[in-house]
Short mmCIF file of C-alpha atoms in Angstrom, two decimals:
data_model
loop_
_atom_site.label_atom_id
_atom_site.label_comp_id
_atom_site.label_asym_id
_atom_site.label_seq_id
_atom_site.Cartn_x
_atom_site.Cartn_y
_atom_site.Cartn_z
CA GLN A 1 12.95 -9.64 -12.46
CA VAL A 2 10.39 -8.85 -9.74
CA GLN A 3 10.07 -5.11 -8.67
CA LEU A 4 7.75 -2.83 -6.92
CA VAL A 5 8.59 0.44 -6.73
CA GLU A 6 6.69 2.96 -4.52
CA SER A 7 6.55 6.88 -5.13
CA GLY A 8 4.42 9.85 -4.10
CA GLY A 9 5.32 10.26 -0.27
CA GLY A 10 6.21 13.35 0.93
CA SER A 11 5.60 16.11 3.67
CA VAL A 12 1.98 17.29 4.15
CA GLN A 13 0.07 19.34 6.60
CA PRO A 14 -2.86 17.76 8.41
CA GLY A 15 -5.93 17.31 6.36
CA GLY A 16 -4.04 17.18 3.01
CA SER A 17 -3.88 14.27 0.68
CA LEU A 18 -1.24 12.17 -0.84
CA ARG A 19 -1.50 9.78 -3.97
CA LEU A 20 0.97 7.01 -3.51
CA SER A 21 1.90 4.83 -6.49
CA CYS A 22 3.42 1.17 -6.45
CA GLU A 23 4.70 0.39 -10.03
CA THR A 24 5.07 -3.36 -10.50
CA SER A 25 7.21 -5.26 -12.87
CA GLY A 26 8.13 -8.82 -13.51
CA PHE A 27 4.71 -10.24 -12.58
CA SER A 28 1.11 -10.04 -13.53
CA LEU A 29 -1.36 -8.34 -11.22
CA ASN A 30 -3.87 -10.99 -12.51
CA MET A 31 -2.04 -13.66 -10.34
CA TYR A 32 -0.95 -11.52 -7.43
CA ALA A 33 -2.65 -9.28 -5.05
CA ILE A 34 -1.00 -5.91 -3.84
CA GLY A 35 -0.81 -4.75 -0.39
CA TRP A 36 0.19 -1.39 1.20
CA PHE A 37 1.67 -1.50 4.49
CA ARG A 38 2.97 1.19 6.69
CA GLN A 39 5.48 1.31 9.51
CA ALA A 40 5.93 4.26 12.11
CA PRO A 41 8.91 4.58 14.29
CA GLY A 42 8.79 2.46 17.07
CA LYS A 43 5.69 0.63 15.87
CA GLU A 44 5.06 -2.83 13.99
CA ARG A 45 4.51 -2.95 10.34
CA GLU A 46 0.78 -2.92 9.58
CA LEU A 47 -1.23 -3.95 6.40
CA VAL A 48 -3.57 -0.93 5.58
CA SER A 49 -5.09 -1.86 2.24
CA CYS A 50 -5.11 -4.72 -0.34
CA LEU A 51 -6.24 -5.03 -3.77
CA TRP A 52 -6.82 -8.53 -5.57
CA LYS A 53 -7.74 -7.79 -9.37
CA THR A 54 -10.86 -5.45 -8.61
CA GLU A 55 -11.50 -6.62 -4.96
CA ALA A 56 -10.24 -3.74 -2.73
CA SER A 57 -10.09 -3.96 0.88
CA VAL A 58 -9.28 -1.40 3.61
CA ALA A 59 -8.40 -1.79 7.41
CA ASP A 60 -11.48 -0.90 9.18
CA ASP A 61 -9.94 2.09 11.06
CA LYS A 62 -8.76 3.74 7.93
CA LYS A 63 -12.01 3.25 6.08
CA GLY A 64 -13.24 6.60 4.31
CA ARG A 65 -9.68 8.07 4.18
CA PHE A 66 -7.88 5.29 2.35
CA THR A 67 -8.71 4.16 -1.09
CA ILE A 68 -6.77 1.53 -3.14
CA SER A 69 -6.94 1.16 -6.86
CA ARG A 70 -5.34 0.04 -10.06
CA ASP A 71 -3.94 2.79 -12.14
CA ASN A 72 -4.81 3.03 -15.97
CA ALA A 73 -1.29 1.83 -16.55
CA GLU A 74 -2.42 -1.51 -15.24
CA ASN A 75 0.99 -2.45 -13.45
CA THR A 76 0.50 0.30 -11.13
CA VAL A 77 -1.46 0.29 -7.52
CA VAL A 78 -2.39 3.37 -6.15
CA LEU A 79 -3.20 4.35 -2.54
CA GLN A 80 -4.99 7.53 -1.97
CA ILE A 81 -4.99 9.21 1.53
CA ASN A 82 -7.04 11.94 2.17
CA ASN A 83 -7.37 13.79 5.42
CA LEU A 84 -4.10 12.97 6.46
CA ARG A 85 -3.23 12.94 10.14
CA PRO A 86 0.23 13.11 12.20
CA GLU A 87 -0.36 9.67 13.15
CA ASP A 88 -0.37 8.63 9.48
CA THR A 89 3.49 9.44 9.41
CA ALA A 90 5.43 6.35 8.64
CA VAL A 91 7.16 4.72 5.68
CA TYR A 92 4.74 3.27 3.34
CA TYR A 93 5.46 -0.11 1.61
CA CYS A 94 3.91 -2.23 -1.21
CA ALA A 95 4.37 -5.86 -1.40
CA ARG A 96 2.86 -8.74 -3.45
CA ALA A 97 1.23 -11.87 -2.50
CA TRP A 98 0.03 -14.74 -4.61
CA GLY A 99 -3.58 -14.80 -5.21
CA SER A 100 -6.23 -13.23 -2.70
CA CYS A 101 -5.74 -10.85 0.19
CA LEU A 102 -5.49 -12.89 3.15
CA TRP A 103 -4.48 -10.10 5.38
CA ASP A 104 -1.51 -12.09 6.49
CA GLN A 105 1.95 -10.41 6.37
CA ARG A 106 3.70 -13.72 5.84
CA ASP A 107 1.86 -14.22 2.46
CA PHE A 108 3.82 -11.41 0.91
CA ASP A 109 6.82 -12.41 -0.72
CA SER A 110 8.40 -9.41 -2.42
CA TRP A 111 8.51 -5.76 -1.18
CA GLY A 112 9.36 -2.39 -2.47
CA ARG A 113 11.92 -0.16 -0.56
CA GLY A 114 9.16 2.24 0.72
CA THR A 115 8.20 5.83 0.68
CA GLN A 116 8.21 8.42 3.39
CA VAL A 117 5.06 10.13 4.41
CA THR A 118 5.35 12.96 7.05
CA VAL A 119 2.37 14.72 8.27
CA SER A 120 2.99 17.55 10.37
CA ALA A 121 1.73 21.44 10.93
#
């Protein structure tokens, strides 16, 4: 059974950091890319970062603060967010896509339920 489970969200002050985890099961990360998305209230869902094997990519406006990597557990993909801003407040989701990161949301076929990130003073 394919599963993606996010964790690590929470409430932080501006300037803080969070480490979001996406634990996967039922498929191989050698065959699927993992993307991290977020959706803020009233806004469209956006893809913020993607990992295909060892190839990591981050949206241009998030480079320098967002880092995606594979955990030592091998089946977990981590999104590290530093210097958090109030505008980073959103529900963060991970999803899988066959093959490489094409940055098209339609490529992602299985999703987790999300983890809430709230940034406020």
